[in-house]
C-alpha positions as a Markdown table, in Angstrom:
| # | Residue | x | y | z |
|---|---|---|---|---|
| 1 | Unk | -26.8 | -3.7 | -2.6 |
| 2 | Unk | -23.0 | -2.2 | -2.9 |
| 3 | Unk | -21.6 | 0.7 | -0.9 |
| 4 | Unk | -20.9 | 4.0 | -2.5 |
| 5 | Unk | -19.5 | 7.6 | -1.5 |
| 6 | Unk | -20.9 | 10.6 | -3.4 |
| 7 | Unk | -18.9 | 14.0 | -3.2 |
| 8 | Unk | -20.4 | 16.8 | -4.8 |
| 9 | Unk | -20.1 | 20.8 | -4.3 |
| 10 | Unk | -22.2 | 23.7 | -5.6 |
| 11 | Unk | -21.3 | 27.4 | -5.7 |
| 12 | Unk | -21.0 | 29.1 | -2.3 |
| 13 | Unk | -23.0 | 32.1 | -3.4 |
| 14 | Unk | -26.0 | 29.9 | -4.2 |
| 15 | Unk | -28.9 | 30.6 | -1.7 |
| 16 | Unk | -29.7 | 27.8 | 0.9 |
| 17 | Unk | -32.8 | 27.1 | -0.6 |
| 18 | Unk | -31.4 | 26.0 | -3.8 |
| 19 | Unk | -29.0 | 24.2 | -2.1 |
| 20 | Unk | -31.0 | 21.9 | 0.0 |
| 21 | Unk | -33.2 | 21.4 | -3.3 |
| 22 | Unk | -30.2 | 20.0 | -5.0 |
| 23 | Unk | -29.4 | 17.7 | -1.6 |
| 24 | Unk | -33.2 | 16.7 | -1.9 |
| 25 | Unk | -33.1 | 15.6 | -5.6 |
| 26 | Unk | -29.9 | 13.5 | -4.6 |
| 27 | Unk | -31.9 | 11.8 | -1.9 |
| 28 | Unk | -34.8 | 11.4 | -3.8 |
| 29 | Unk | -33.0 | 9.5 | -6.8 |
| 30 | Unk | -31.4 | 7.3 | -4.3 |
| 31 | Unk | -34.5 | 6.2 | -2.6 |
| 32 | Unk | -36.4 | 5.8 | -6.0 |
| 33 | Unk | -33.9 | 3.1 | -7.1 |
| 34 | Unk | -34.4 | 1.5 | -3.5 |
| 35 | Unk | -31.2 | 2.9 | -2.3 |
| 36 | Unk | -30.5 | 3.9 | 1.4 |
| 37 | Unk | -28.4 | 7.0 | 2.6 |
| 38 | Unk | -26.3 | 6.0 | 5.6 |
| 39 | Unk | -24.8 | 9.1 | 6.2 |
| 40 | Unk | -24.8 | 12.9 | 4.9 |
| 41 | Unk | -21.9 | 15.1 | 6.0 |
| 42 | Unk | -21.7 | 18.8 | 5.3 |
| 43 | Unk | -18.1 | 19.6 | 4.8 |
| 44 | Unk | -18.9 | 23.4 | 4.3 |
| 45 | Unk | -17.0 | 26.0 | 2.2 |
| 46 | Unk | -13.8 | 24.7 | 1.0 |
| 47 | Unk | -11.1 | 26.1 | -1.4 |
| 48 | Unk | -11.0 | 24.3 | -5.0 |
| 49 | Unk | -7.7 | 23.1 | -6.5 |
| 50 | Unk | -8.4 | 25.1 | -9.6 |
| 51 | Unk | -11.1 | 27.6 | -10.8 |
| 52 | Unk | -14.2 | 26.1 | -11.9 |
| 53 | Unk | -17.0 | 28.2 | -13.9 |
| 54 | Unk | -15.3 | 31.2 | -12.2 |
| 55 | Unk | -15.4 | 30.0 | -8.8 |
| 56 | Unk | -12.5 | 29.4 | -6.5 |
| 57 | Unk | -14.6 | 27.9 | -3.3 |
| 58 | Unk | -17.4 | 25.5 | -3.3 |
| 59 | Unk | -19.7 | 24.2 | -0.4 |
| 60 | Unk | -18.8 | 20.3 | -0.3 |
| 61 | Unk | -21.5 | 17.7 | 0.7 |
| 62 | Unk | -20.3 | 14.0 | 1.3 |
| 63 | Unk | -23.2 | 11.5 | 1.0 |
| 64 | Unk | -22.8 | 7.6 | 1.8 |
| 65 | Unk | -25.4 | 5.3 | 0.5 |
| 66 | Unk | -26.1 | 1.7 | -0.6 |
| 67 | Unk | -27.7 | 1.2 | -4.0 |
| 68 | Unk | -28.1 | -1.1 | -6.6 |
| 69 | Unk | -25.2 | -1.1 | -9.2 |
| 70 | Unk | -27.5 | -0.7 | -12.0 |
| 71 | Unk | -29.0 | 2.8 | -10.3 |
| 72 | Unk | -25.5 | 4.5 | -10.1 |
| 73 | Unk | -25.9 | 5.8 | -14.1 |
| 74 | Unk | -29.3 | 7.1 | -13.5 |
| 75 | Unk | -28.1 | 8.9 | -10.4 |
| 76 | Unk | -24.9 | 10.1 | -12.2 |
| 77 | Unk | -27.5 | 11.6 | -15.2 |
| 78 | Unk | -29.4 | 13.4 | -12.5 |
| 79 | Unk | -26.3 | 14.8 | -11.0 |
| 80 | Unk | -25.0 | 16.4 | -14.5 |
| 81 | Unk | -28.4 | 18.0 | -15.3 |
| 82 | Unk | -28.9 | 19.6 | -11.8 |
| 83 | Unk | -28.0 | 23.0 | -12.3 |
| 84 | Unk | -26.5 | 23.8 | -8.5 |
| 85 | Unk | -24.4 | 21.0 | -8.6 |
| 86 | Unk | -21.1 | 22.3 | -10.2 |
| 87 | Unk | -19.3 | 19.0 | -9.9 |
| 88 | Unk | -19.5 | 15.3 | -8.4 |
| 89 | Unk | -17.7 | 12.1 | -7.9 |
| 90 | Unk | -19.4 | 8.6 | -7.0 |
| 91 | Unk | -17.0 | 6.1 | -5.9 |
| 92 | Unk | -17.8 | 2.3 | -4.8 |
| 93 | Unk | -16.6 | 1.3 | -1.4 |
| 94 | Unk | -15.7 | -2.2 | -1.3 |
| 95 | Unk | -14.6 | -1.6 | 2.5 |
| 96 | Unk | -18.2 | -1.1 | 3.7 |
| 97 | Unk | -20.2 | -3.8 | 1.9 |
């Protein structure tokens, strides 16, 4: 398994229940592909570099995990179709393998 880092944000005006449901969906998708979550860091509310979907701020979450490279496409698909998640980025971390 390889080490990855996922950073995503949700709209700051979204309710806490929806935010937790989005995080649970990420955790479930990683676990279903036999991945392991190492660390979850809630960055809180941050100002965006530019306006996205009428939002100027976002609630950021950073997830460090290990997964099979073949499962990243499925995680990416799930993140794209999850309405609560505005933007996301998955990066391979060679320094943590």
